PDB file of C-alpha atoms in Angstrom:
ATOM      1  CA  MET U1280      51.543 -18.367 -13.371  1.00  0.00           C
ATOM      2  CA  ARG U1281      55.197 -17.420 -12.600  1.00  0.00           C
ATOM      3  CA  LYS U1282      57.500 -20.398 -12.128  1.00  0.00           C
ATOM      4  CA  ILE U1283      59.424 -20.452  -8.812  1.00  0.00           C
ATOM      5  CA  PRO U1284      63.237 -20.633  -9.273  1.00  0.00           C
ATOM      6  CA  GLY U1285      65.358 -23.364  -7.677  1.00  0.00           C
ATOM      7  CA  GLU U1286      63.785 -26.417  -9.277  1.00  0.00           C
ATOM      8  CA  ASN U1287      67.151 -28.272  -9.528  1.00  0.00           C
ATOM      9  CA  LEU U1288      68.109 -27.944  -5.851  1.00  0.00           C
ATOM     10  CA  THR U1289      68.876 -30.982  -3.721  1.00  0.00           C
ATOM     11  CA  VAL U1290      67.027 -31.157  -0.442  1.00  0.00           C
ATOM     12  CA  ASN U1291      67.816 -33.928   2.125  1.00  0.00           C
ATOM     13  CA  GLY U1292      69.613 -35.824  -0.583  1.00  0.00           C
ATOM     14  CA  LYS U1293      66.686 -35.754  -2.983  1.00  0.00           C
ATOM     15  CA  SER U1294      66.538 -33.776  -6.193  1.00  0.00           C
ATOM     16  CA  ASN U1295      63.486 -31.672  -7.048  1.00  0.00           C
ATOM     17  CA  LYS U1296      64.330 -31.626 -10.732  1.00  0.00           C
ATOM     18  CA  ASN U1297      61.340 -31.095 -13.041  1.00  0.00           C
ATOM     19  CA  LYS U1298      59.098 -30.197 -10.100  1.00  0.00           C
ATOM     20  CA  THR U1299      57.283 -26.886 -10.132  1.00  0.00           C
ATOM     21  CA  SER U1300      56.191 -25.092  -6.999  1.00  0.00           C
ATOM     22  CA  THR U1301      52.421 -25.012  -6.529  1.00  0.00           C
ATOM     23  CA  ARG U1302      52.461 -22.147  -4.088  1.00  0.00           C
ATOM     24  CA  GLY U1303      51.795 -19.567  -6.749  1.00  0.00           C
ATOM     25  CA  LYS U1304      48.891 -21.568  -8.137  1.00  0.00           C
ATOM     26  CA  MET U1305      47.344 -22.051  -4.737  1.00  0.00           C
ATOM     27  CA  PHE U1306      47.537 -18.324  -4.090  1.00  0.00           C
ATOM     28  CA  GLY U1307      45.876 -17.707  -7.428  1.00  0.00           C
ATOM     29  CA  TYR U1308      42.948 -19.924  -6.512  1.00  0.00           C
ATOM     30  CA  GLN U1309      42.488 -18.046  -3.271  1.00  0.00           C
ATOM     31  CA  VAL U1310      42.302 -14.717  -5.102  1.00  0.00           C
ATOM     32  CA  LEU U1311      39.705 -16.047  -7.526  1.00  0.00           C
ATOM     33  CA  GLY U1312      37.539 -17.279  -4.668  1.00  0.00           C
ATOM     34  CA  PHE U1313      37.718 -14.050  -2.636  1.00  0.00           C
ATOM     35  CA  GLY U1314      34.421 -12.161  -2.375  1.00  0.00           C
ATOM     36  CA  ALA U1315      32.276 -14.959  -3.807  1.00  0.00           C
ATOM     37  CA  GLY U1316      28.521 -14.360  -3.655  1.00  0.00           C
ATOM     38  CA  GLY U1317      27.932 -12.014  -6.563  1.00  0.00           C
ATOM     39  CA  PRO U1318      26.997  -8.328  -6.723  1.00  0.00           C
ATOM     40  CA  SER U1319      24.621  -6.634  -4.269  1.00  0.00           C
ATOM     41  CA  PHE U1320      20.950  -6.200  -5.141  1.00  0.00           C
ATOM     42  CA  VAL U1321      20.035  -2.911  -6.840  1.00  0.00           C
ATOM     43  CA  GLY U1322      16.417  -1.761  -6.837  1.00  0.00           C
ATOM     44  CA  MET U1323      14.446   0.765  -8.852  1.00  0.00           C
ATOM     45  CA  THR U1324      15.038   4.492  -8.556  1.00  0.00           C
ATOM     46  CA  ALA U1325      11.926   6.661  -8.153  1.00  0.00           C
ATOM     47  CA  THR U1326      10.714   9.983  -6.763  1.00  0.00           C
ATOM     48  CA  GLY U1327       7.375  11.466  -5.739  1.00  0.00           C
ATOM     49  CA  GLY U1328       5.308  11.884  -2.586  1.00  0.00           C
ATOM     50  CA  THR U1329       6.777  11.549   0.907  1.00  0.00           C
ATOM     51  CA  ILE U1330       9.487   8.868   0.870  1.00  0.00           C
ATOM     52  CA  THR U1331      10.142   6.577   3.840  1.00  0.00           C
ATOM     53  CA  THR U1332      11.755   3.157   4.237  1.00  0.00           C
ATOM     54  CA  ASP U1333      10.843  -0.121   5.896  1.00  0.00           C
ATOM     55  CA  GLY U1334      13.894  -2.368   5.957  1.00  0.00           C
ATOM     56  CA  LYS U1335      14.709  -3.295   2.358  1.00  0.00           C
ATOM     57  CA  PHE U1336      11.649  -1.492   0.991  1.00  0.00           C
ATOM     58  CA  GLN U1337      10.899   2.095  -0.024  1.00  0.00           C
ATOM     59  CA  ILE U1338       7.467   3.663   0.496  1.00  0.00           C
ATOM     60  CA  HIS U1339       6.041   6.677  -1.369  1.00  0.00           C
ATOM     61  CA  THR U1340       3.001   8.244   0.333  1.00  0.00           C
ATOM     62  CA  PHE U1341       0.891  10.714  -1.644  1.00  0.00           C
ATOM     63  CA  THR U1342      -1.470  12.912   0.373  1.00  0.00           C
ATOM     64  CA  GLY U1343      -2.053  15.204  -2.621  1.00  0.00           C
ATOM     65  CA  ASN U1344      -1.848  14.986  -6.390  1.00  0.00           C
ATOM     66  CA  GLY U1345       1.589  14.281  -7.829  1.00  0.00           C
ATOM     67  CA  THR U1346       3.682  11.996 -10.028  1.00  0.00           C
ATOM     68  CA  PHE U1347       5.422   8.736  -9.168  1.00  0.00           C
ATOM     69  CA  CYS U1348       8.436   9.145 -11.447  1.00  0.00           C
ATOM     70  CA  VAL U1349      10.583   6.058 -12.185  1.00  0.00           C
ATOM     71  CA  SER U1350      14.004   6.982 -13.573  1.00  0.00           C
ATOM     72  CA  ALA U1351      15.790   3.596 -13.456  1.00  0.00           C
ATOM     73  CA  LEU U1352      14.769  -0.050 -13.206  1.00  0.00           C
ATOM     74  CA  SER U1353      16.371  -2.860 -11.228  1.00  0.00           C
ATOM     75  CA  PRO U1354      18.626  -5.307 -13.116  1.00  0.00           C
ATOM     76  CA  ASP U1355      16.386  -7.985 -11.591  1.00  0.00           C
ATOM     77  CA  PRO U1356      13.138  -7.981 -13.625  1.00  0.00           C
ATOM     78  CA  ALA U1357      11.234  -9.581 -10.730  1.00  0.00           C
ATOM     79  CA  ALA U1358      11.933  -6.472  -8.623  1.00  0.00           C
ATOM     80  CA  ASN U1359      10.362  -4.035 -11.102  1.00  0.00           C
ATOM     81  CA  VAL U1360       6.918  -4.155  -9.485  1.00  0.00           C
ATOM     82  CA  VAL U1361       5.112  -2.106  -6.845  1.00  0.00           C
ATOM     83  CA  ASP U1362       2.474  -2.864  -4.250  1.00  0.00           C
ATOM     84  CA  TYR U1363      -0.133  -0.214  -3.522  1.00  0.00           C
ATOM     85  CA  VAL U1364      -2.960   1.058  -1.327  1.00  0.00           C
ATOM     86  CA  ILE U1365      -5.399   3.479  -2.990  1.00  0.00           C
ATOM     87  CA  VAL U1366      -8.101   5.108  -0.829  1.00  0.00           C
ATOM     88  CA  GLY U1367     -10.737   7.597  -2.002  1.00  0.00           C
ATOM     89  CA  GLY U1368     -11.890  10.610  -0.009  1.00  0.00           C
ATOM     90  CA  GLY U1369     -14.527   9.961   2.664  1.00  0.00           C
ATOM     91  CA  GLY U1370     -18.118  11.197   2.385  1.00  0.00           C
ATOM     92  CA  ALA U1371     -19.635  13.801   4.712  1.00  0.00           C
ATOM     93  CA  GLY U1372     -22.062  12.878   7.482  1.00  0.00           C
ATOM     94  CA  VAL U1373     -25.345  14.685   8.242  1.00  0.00           C
ATOM     95  CA  HIS U1374     -27.878  12.605  10.229  1.00  0.00           C
ATOM     96  CA  GLY U1375     -26.482   9.482   8.583  1.00  0.00           C
ATOM     97  CA  GLY U1376     -22.753   8.839   8.758  1.00  0.00           C
ATOM     98  CA  GLY U1377     -20.543   9.420   5.738  1.00  0.00           C
ATOM     99  CA  GLY U1378     -19.353   6.411   3.776  1.00  0.00           C
ATOM    100  CA  ALA U1379     -15.631   5.610   3.693  1.00  0.00           C
ATOM    101  CA  GLY U1380     -13.632   6.201   0.556  1.00  0.00           C
ATOM    102  CA  GLY U1381     -13.159   3.155  -1.639  1.00  0.00           C
ATOM    103  CA  PHE U1382     -10.219   0.949  -0.595  1.00  0.00           C
ATOM    104  CA  ARG U1383      -8.086  -1.039  -3.047  1.00  0.00           C
ATOM    105  CA  GLU U1384      -4.872  -2.915  -2.237  1.00  0.00           C
ATOM    106  CA  SER U1385      -2.450  -5.367  -3.823  1.00  0.00           C
ATOM    107  CA  PRO U1386      -1.674  -8.682  -2.071  1.00  0.00           C
ATOM    108  CA  GLY U1387       1.604  -7.582  -0.457  1.00  0.00           C
ATOM    109  CA  SER U1388       3.408 -10.805  -1.358  1.00  0.00           C
ATOM    110  CA  SER U1389       5.846  -9.108  -3.756  1.00  0.00           C
ATOM    111  CA  THR U1390       7.180  -6.673  -1.157  1.00  0.00           C
ATOM    112  CA  CYS U1391       6.676  -8.621   2.075  1.00  0.00           C
ATOM    113  CA  TYR U1392       4.096  -6.788   4.142  1.00  0.00           C
ATOM    114  CA  THR U1393       0.837  -7.774   5.834  1.00  0.00           C
ATOM    115  CA  ALA U1394      -2.046  -6.762   3.585  1.00  0.00           C
ATOM    116  CA  SER U1395      -5.656  -6.358   4.686  1.00  0.00           C
ATOM    117  CA  PRO U1396      -8.186  -9.097   3.849  1.00  0.00           C
ATOM    118  CA  LEU U1397      -9.126  -7.072   0.762  1.00  0.00           C
ATOM    119  CA  GLY U1398      -5.527  -7.357  -0.434  1.00  0.00           C
ATOM    120  CA  GLN U1399      -5.511 -11.136  -0.176  1.00  0.00           C
ATOM    121  CA  SER U1400      -6.792 -11.723  -3.674  1.00  0.00           C
ATOM    122  CA  PRO U1401      -5.578 -12.871  -7.095  1.00  0.00           C
ATOM    123  CA  ALA U1402      -4.661  -9.259  -7.898  1.00  0.00           C
ATOM    124  CA  ALA U1403      -0.953  -8.895  -8.602  1.00  0.00           C
ATOM    125  CA  ALA U1404       1.585  -6.195  -7.901  1.00  0.00           C
ATOM    126  CA  ILE U1405       1.872  -3.631 -10.710  1.00  0.00           C
ATOM    127  CA  PRO U1406       4.727  -4.041 -13.250  1.00  0.00           C
ATOM    128  CA  ILE U1407       6.674  -0.796 -13.690  1.00  0.00           C
ATOM    129  CA  SER U1408       8.629   0.844 -16.518  1.00  0.00           C
ATOM    130  CA  VAL U1409      10.710   4.019 -16.734  1.00  0.00           C
ATOM    131  CA  GLN U1410       8.099   6.787 -16.894  1.00  0.00           C
ATOM    132  CA  GLY U1411       5.984   9.093 -14.778  1.00  0.00           C
ATOM    133  CA  TYR U1412       2.763   7.735 -13.272  1.00  0.00           C
ATOM    134  CA  PRO U1413       0.139  10.403 -12.422  1.00  0.00           C
ATOM    135  CA  ILE U1414      -1.283  10.062  -8.913  1.00  0.00           C
ATOM    136  CA  VAL U1415      -4.610  11.637  -7.877  1.00  0.00           C
ATOM    137  CA  VAL U1416      -5.664  11.870  -4.221  1.00  0.00           C
ATOM    138  CA  GLY U1417      -9.386  12.381  -3.596  1.00  0.00           C
ATOM    139  CA  ALA U1418     -10.628  15.180  -1.357  1.00  0.00           C
ATOM    140  CA  ALA U1419     -13.152  14.542   1.399  1.00  0.00           C
ATOM    141  CA  GLY U1420     -16.797  15.465   1.057  1.00  0.00           C
ATOM    142  CA  GLY U1421     -17.622  18.686   2.899  1.00  0.00           C
ATOM    143  CA  PRO U1422     -20.596  19.219   5.227  1.00  0.00           C
ATOM    144  CA  PRO U1423     -23.722  20.319   3.319  1.00  0.00           C
ATOM    145  CA  LEU U1424     -26.574  22.539   4.430  1.00  0.00           C
ATOM    146  CA  SER U1425     -28.629  20.940   7.205  1.00  0.00           C
ATOM    147  CA  GLY U1426     -31.321  18.566   5.986  1.00  0.00           C
ATOM    148  CA  THR U1427     -29.685  17.588   2.692  1.00  0.00           C
ATOM    149  CA  VAL U1428     -27.480  14.678   1.723  1.00  0.00           C
ATOM    150  CA  GLY U1429     -23.782  15.039   2.544  1.00  0.00           C
ATOM    151  CA  ASP U1430     -21.282  15.562  -0.239  1.00  0.00           C
ATOM    152  CA  ASN U1431     -19.516  12.517  -1.620  1.00  0.00           C
ATOM    153  CA  GLY U1432     -15.763  12.280  -1.394  1.00  0.00           C
ATOM    154  CA  SER U1433     -13.687  12.435  -4.572  1.00  0.00           C
ATOM    155  CA  PRO U1434     -11.916   9.444  -6.132  1.00  0.00           C
ATOM    156  CA  SER U1435      -8.217   8.613  -5.819  1.00  0.00           C
ATOM    157  CA  SER U1436      -6.297   6.919  -8.608  1.00  0.00           C
ATOM    158  CA  GLY U1437      -2.965   5.570  -9.811  1.00  0.00           C
ATOM    159  CA  PHE U1438      -1.693   2.920 -12.253  1.00  0.00           C
ATOM    160  CA  SER U1439      -5.064   2.945 -14.080  1.00  0.00           C
ATOM    161  CA  LEU U1440      -6.845   1.933 -10.849  1.00  0.00           C
ATOM    162  CA  THR U1441      -9.488   4.110  -9.173  1.00  0.00           C
ATOM    163  CA  SER U1442     -10.991   4.062  -5.685  1.00  0.00           C
ATOM    164  CA  ALA U1443     -14.290   5.951  -5.545  1.00  0.00           C
ATOM    165  CA  GLY U1444     -15.122   8.619  -3.010  1.00  0.00           C
ATOM    166  CA  GLY U1445     -17.362   7.646  -0.100  1.00  0.00           C
ATOM    167  CA  GLY U1446     -21.092   8.333  -0.250  1.00  0.00           C
ATOM    168  CA  GLY U1447     -22.560  11.233   1.727  1.00  0.00           C
ATOM    169  CA  GLY U1448     -24.791  10.547   4.724  1.00  0.00           C
ATOM    170  CA  GLY U1449     -28.509  11.244   4.506  1.00  0.00           C
ATOM    171  CA  GLY U1450     -30.255  14.281   5.995  1.00  0.00           C
ATOM    172  CA  ARG U1451     -33.312  14.029   8.271  1.00  0.00           C
ATOM    173  CA  ASP U1452     -35.363  11.834   5.942  1.00  0.00           C
ATOM    174  CA  GLU U1453     -32.919  11.343   3.056  1.00  0.00           C
ATOM    175  CA  ASN U1454     -31.301   8.174   1.763  1.00  0.00           C
ATOM    176  CA  GLY U1455     -27.548   7.824   2.005  1.00  0.00           C
ATOM    177  CA  ALA U1456     -25.619   8.299  -1.224  1.00  0.00           C
ATOM    178  CA  PRO U1457     -23.800   5.478  -3.040  1.00  0.00           C
ATOM    179  CA  GLY U1458     -20.014   5.501  -3.303  1.00  0.00           C
ATOM    180  CA  GLY U1459     -16.841   3.540  -2.557  1.00  0.00           C
ATOM    181  CA  SER U1460     -18.689   2.768   0.669  1.00  0.00           C
ATOM    182  CA  GLY U1461     -22.289   3.945   0.989  1.00  0.00           C
ATOM    183  CA  GLY U1462     -23.441   6.780   3.210  1.00  0.00           C
ATOM    184  CA  GLY U1463     -25.741   6.011   6.124  1.00  0.00           C
ATOM    185  CA  ALA U1464     -29.451   6.883   5.885  1.00  0.00           C
ATOM    186  CA  GLY U1465     -31.149   9.778   7.633  1.00  0.00           C
ATOM    187  CA  ASP U1466     -32.842   9.076  10.937  1.00  0.00           C
ATOM    188  CA  PHE U1467     -36.474   8.625   9.873  1.00  0.00           C
ATOM    189  CA  SER U1468     -37.988   5.268   8.938  1.00  0.00           C
ATOM    190  CA  GLY U1469     -38.052   4.425   5.265  1.00  0.00           C
ATOM    191  CA  SER U1470     -34.641   5.936   4.586  1.00  0.00           C
ATOM    192  CA  SER U1471     -32.078   3.599   3.084  1.00  0.00           C
ATOM    193  CA  GLY U1472     -28.328   3.473   3.259  1.00  0.00           C
ATOM    194  CA  GLY U1473     -26.352   4.077   0.084  1.00  0.00           C
ATOM    195  CA  PHE U1474     -24.883   1.168  -1.819  1.00  0.00           C
ATOM    196  CA  GLY U1475     -21.147   0.556  -1.519  1.00  0.00           C
ATOM    197  CA  ASN U1476     -18.688  -0.740  -4.108  1.00  0.00           C
ATOM    198  CA  GLN U1477     -19.999   1.762  -6.660  1.00  0.00           C
ATOM    199  CA  PRO U1478     -18.746   1.363  -9.325  1.00  0.00           C
ATOM    200  CA  SER U1479     -18.390  -2.367  -8.813  1.00  0.00           C
ATOM    201  CA  VAL U1480     -14.895  -3.888  -8.659  1.00  0.00           C
ATOM    202  CA  ASP U1481     -13.563  -7.244  -7.437  1.00  0.00           C
ATOM    203  CA  PRO U1482     -12.603  -7.559  -4.635  1.00  0.00           C
ATOM    204  CA  PRO U1483     -15.189  -4.973  -3.455  1.00  0.00           C
ATOM    205  CA  GLN U1484     -13.810  -1.546  -2.592  1.00  0.00           C
ATOM    206  CA  GLY U1485     -16.395  -0.947   0.145  1.00  0.00           C
ATOM    207  CA  THR U1486     -19.736  -1.787   1.764  1.00  0.00           C
ATOM    208  CA  ASP U1487     -23.264  -0.384   2.170  1.00  0.00           C
ATOM    209  CA  GLY U1488     -24.433   2.293   4.578  1.00  0.00           C
ATOM    210  CA  GLY U1489     -26.935   1.491   7.328  1.00  0.00           C
ATOM    211  CA  ALA U1490     -30.674   2.196   7.210  1.00  0.00           C
ATOM    212  CA  GLY U1491     -32.574   4.901   9.119  1.00  0.00           C
ATOM    213  CA  GLY U1492     -34.086   4.209  12.530  1.00  0.00           C
ATOM    214  CA  SER U1493     -37.395   5.934  13.264  1.00  0.00           C
ATOM    215  CA  PRO U1494     -39.200   5.940  15.703  1.00  0.00           C
ATOM    216  CA  THR U1495     -35.989   6.107  17.703  1.00  0.00           C
ATOM    217  CA  GLU U1496     -34.590   8.608  15.178  1.00  0.00           C
ATOM    218  CA  ASN U1497     -31.201   7.003  14.760  1.00  0.00           C
ATOM    219  CA  GLY U1498     -29.299   7.609  11.558  1.00  0.00           C
ATOM    220  CA  GLY U1499     -27.506   4.827   9.728  1.00  0.00           C
ATOM    221  CA  GLY U1500     -23.756   4.416   9.996  1.00  0.00           C
ATOM    222  CA  GLY U1501     -21.611   4.905   6.921  1.00  0.00           C
ATOM    223  CA  GLY U1502     -20.144   1.807   5.316  1.00  0.00           C
ATOM    224  CA  GLY U1503     -16.492   0.905   5.840  1.00  0.00           C
ATOM    225  CA  ALA U1504     -14.005  -1.029   3.738  1.00  0.00           C
ATOM    226  CA  THR U1505     -14.615  -4.387   5.443  1.00  0.00           C
ATOM    227  CA  ALA U1506     -18.006  -4.051   7.187  1.00  0.00           C
ATOM    228  CA  ALA U1507     -21.272  -2.271   6.453  1.00  0.00           C
ATOM    229  CA  GLY U1508     -22.691   0.482   8.614  1.00  0.00           C
ATOM    230  CA  THR U1509     -25.611  -0.454  10.868  1.00  0.00           C
ATOM    231  CA  GLY U1510     -28.945   1.244  11.513  1.00  0.00           C
ATOM    232  CA  ALA U1511     -31.902   0.837  13.837  1.00  0.00           C
ATOM    233  CA  PRO U1512     -32.370  -0.368  16.449  1.00  0.00           C
ATOM    234  CA  GLY U1513     -29.527   1.020  18.471  1.00  0.00           C
ATOM    235  CA  GLY U1514     -28.225   3.777  16.280  1.00  0.00           C
ATOM    236  CA  GLY U1515     -25.898   3.991  13.333  1.00  0.00           C
ATOM    237  CA  THR U1516     -22.582   2.332  14.115  1.00  0.00           C
ATOM    238  CA  ALA U1517     -19.804   3.091  11.674  1.00  0.00           C
ATOM    239  CA  GLY U1518     -18.625   0.358   9.317  1.00  0.00           C
ATOM    240  CA  VAL U1519     -15.180  -1.091  10.047  1.00  0.00           C
ATOM    241  CA  GLY U1520     -12.213  -0.103   7.879  1.00  0.00           C
ATOM    242  CA  ALA U1521      -9.262  -2.123   6.571  1.00  0.00           C
ATOM    243  CA  THR U1522      -5.911  -2.525   8.364  1.00  0.00           C
ATOM    244  CA  SER U1523      -2.792  -2.628   6.196  1.00  0.00           C
ATOM    245  CA  GLY U1524       0.926  -2.824   6.996  1.00  0.00           C
ATOM    246  CA  ILE U1525       2.117  -1.326   3.698  1.00  0.00           C
ATOM    247  CA  THR U1526       3.964   1.525   5.465  1.00  0.00           C
ATOM    248  CA  GLY U1527       5.665  -0.832   7.922  1.00  0.00           C
ATOM    249  CA  SER U1528       3.058  -0.183  10.642  1.00  0.00           C
ATOM    250  CA  SER U1529      -0.518  -1.433  10.990  1.00  0.00           C
ATOM    251  CA  VAL U1530      -2.812   1.441   9.991  1.00  0.00           C
ATOM    252  CA  VAL U1531      -6.612   1.564   9.603  1.00  0.00           C
ATOM    253  CA  TYR U1532      -7.970   3.099   6.380  1.00  0.00           C
ATOM    254  CA  ALA U1533     -11.459   3.668   4.940  1.00  0.00           C
ATOM    255  CA  GLN U1534     -13.605   3.600   8.079  1.00  0.00           C
ATOM    256  CA  GLY U1535     -17.248   4.665   7.985  1.00  0.00           C
ATOM    257  CA  GLY U1536     -18.748   7.598   9.889  1.00  0.00           C
ATOM    258  CA  ARG U1537     -21.166   7.371  12.810  1.00  0.00           C
ATOM    259  CA  GLY U1538     -24.882   8.044  12.310  1.00  0.00           C
ATOM    260  CA  ASP U1539     -27.118   9.815  14.859  1.00  0.00           C
ATOM    261  CA  GLY U1540     -27.229   7.901  18.123  1.00  0.00           C
ATOM    262  CA  GLY U1541     -24.560   5.456  16.992  1.00  0.00           C
ATOM    263  CA  THR U1542     -20.923   4.634  17.653  1.00  0.00           C
ATOM    264  CA  ALA U1543     -17.838   5.704  15.769  1.00  0.00           C
ATOM    265  CA  TRP U1544     -14.867   3.355  15.752  1.00  0.00           C
ATOM    266  CA  SER U1545     -12.538   6.329  16.115  1.00  0.00           C
ATOM    267  CA  ALA U1546     -12.329   9.986  15.205  1.00  0.00           C
ATOM    268  CA  PRO U1547     -11.771  10.576  11.481  1.00  0.00           C
ATOM    269  CA  GLN U1548      -8.060  10.677  10.701  1.00  0.00           C
ATOM    270  CA  ALA U1549      -6.382  12.803   8.047  1.00  0.00           C
ATOM    271  CA  ASN U1550      -5.611  11.128   4.724  1.00  0.00           C
ATOM    272  CA  LYS U1551      -7.154   7.816   5.682  1.00  0.00           C
ATOM    273  CA  GLY U1552     -10.417   8.124   3.696  1.00  0.00           C
ATOM    274  CA  PHE U1553     -12.689   8.088   6.772  1.00  0.00           C
ATOM    275  CA  GLY U1554     -16.370   8.947   6.478  1.00  0.00           C
ATOM    276  CA  GLY U1555     -17.591  11.946   8.448  1.00  0.00           C
ATOM    277  CA  ASN U1556     -19.360  11.434  11.773  1.00  0.00           C
ATOM    278  CA  SER U1557     -22.840  12.821  12.478  1.00  0.00           C
ATOM    279  CA  SER U1558     -24.223  13.925  15.808  1.00  0.00           C
ATOM    280  CA  CYS U1559     -27.935  14.764  15.748  1.00  0.00           C
ATOM    281  CA  GLY U1560     -27.684  16.826  12.594  1.00  0.00           C
ATOM    282  CA  SER U1561     -24.291  18.355  13.323  1.00  0.00           C
ATOM    283  CA  THR U1562     -22.608  17.675  10.028  1.00  0.00           C
ATOM    284  CA  GLY U1563     -19.097  16.339   9.852  1.00  0.00           C
ATOM    285  CA  GLY U1564     -16.788  16.207   6.870  1.00  0.00           C
ATOM    286  CA  GLY U1565     -14.883  13.085   5.930  1.00  0.00           C
ATOM    287  CA  THR U1566     -11.093  12.959   5.483  1.00  0.00           C
ATOM    288  CA  ASN U1567      -9.029  13.007   2.320  1.00  0.00           C
ATOM    289  CA  GLY U1568      -7.818   9.842   0.648  1.00  0.00           C
ATOM    290  CA  VAL U1569      -4.268   8.601   0.122  1.00  0.00           C
ATOM    291  CA  VAL U1570      -2.143   6.633  -2.362  1.00  0.00           C
ATOM    292  CA  ILE U1571       0.753   4.532  -1.003  1.00  0.00           C
ATOM    293  CA  ILE U1572       3.351   2.735  -3.136  1.00  0.00           C
ATOM    294  CA  ARG U1573       5.932   0.183  -1.919  1.00  0.00           C
ATOM    295  CA  PHE U1574       8.842  -1.571  -3.688  1.00  0.00           C
ATOM    296  CA  LYS U1575      12.152  -3.298  -2.947  1.00  0.00           C
ATOM    297  CA  VAL U1576      15.360  -1.219  -3.070  1.00  0.00           C
ATOM    298  CA  SER U1577      18.024  -3.368  -1.344  1.00  0.00           C
TER     299      SER U1577
END
């Protein structure tokens, strides 16, 4: 620190000999303390899908096959994780409603969003490294010829996790097909809904389809992510889906399709993995799946 001249001056009759001004030192301390608080947070750098933001978080939404490509990691190791929603394609409805695509979700605690009940589990966010991660988005099952079982949806996958396609709904006297959620049964007695959570994972990726309803000729509803489809009496009500806030808004995914004479929770929505609705044999296709990825960037 530079010494201030004039140390031998007499002020008010008193000598300041051998005294050194502290003004320079005090200024130095102020400079050292300026801007305290450390560097700003730096998150991962990644591309792929449709990119949006929610506050401090970045969201990549894949509605078709692609690659989640990570080119740089965060200096904070705890930030090098992603949360996810993976939904398979929905099954087609015939007389029974189509089953919803399988639904799998991380807890949401790592990136601060409200997960569905299926996300509230011991499953952790996925640790990430610099590489490309292949993403597959399952297509919906298409309407079949009248009287046969609807086509299953196709699976969606990412990070070595797979959500199965939804099971197709049964024809006039056909059982519903198994899948992520099971397809509803056809509308004659003796027909059974398809099993959900096929293949089995924990927490379950879906539920069963409803049974057939003769003599009232009501088809079973397709299973949804959080509730099974219902059958007779009263018609095939669609199974309830799962609501997640991973995109920053509350969105319903993986809802089952209506069976004959039943109730649909809502019209099938694109890239939500909904099962197809049925209406007295008028076949309805499901909707494609989706893969959503969320991580902290600031």
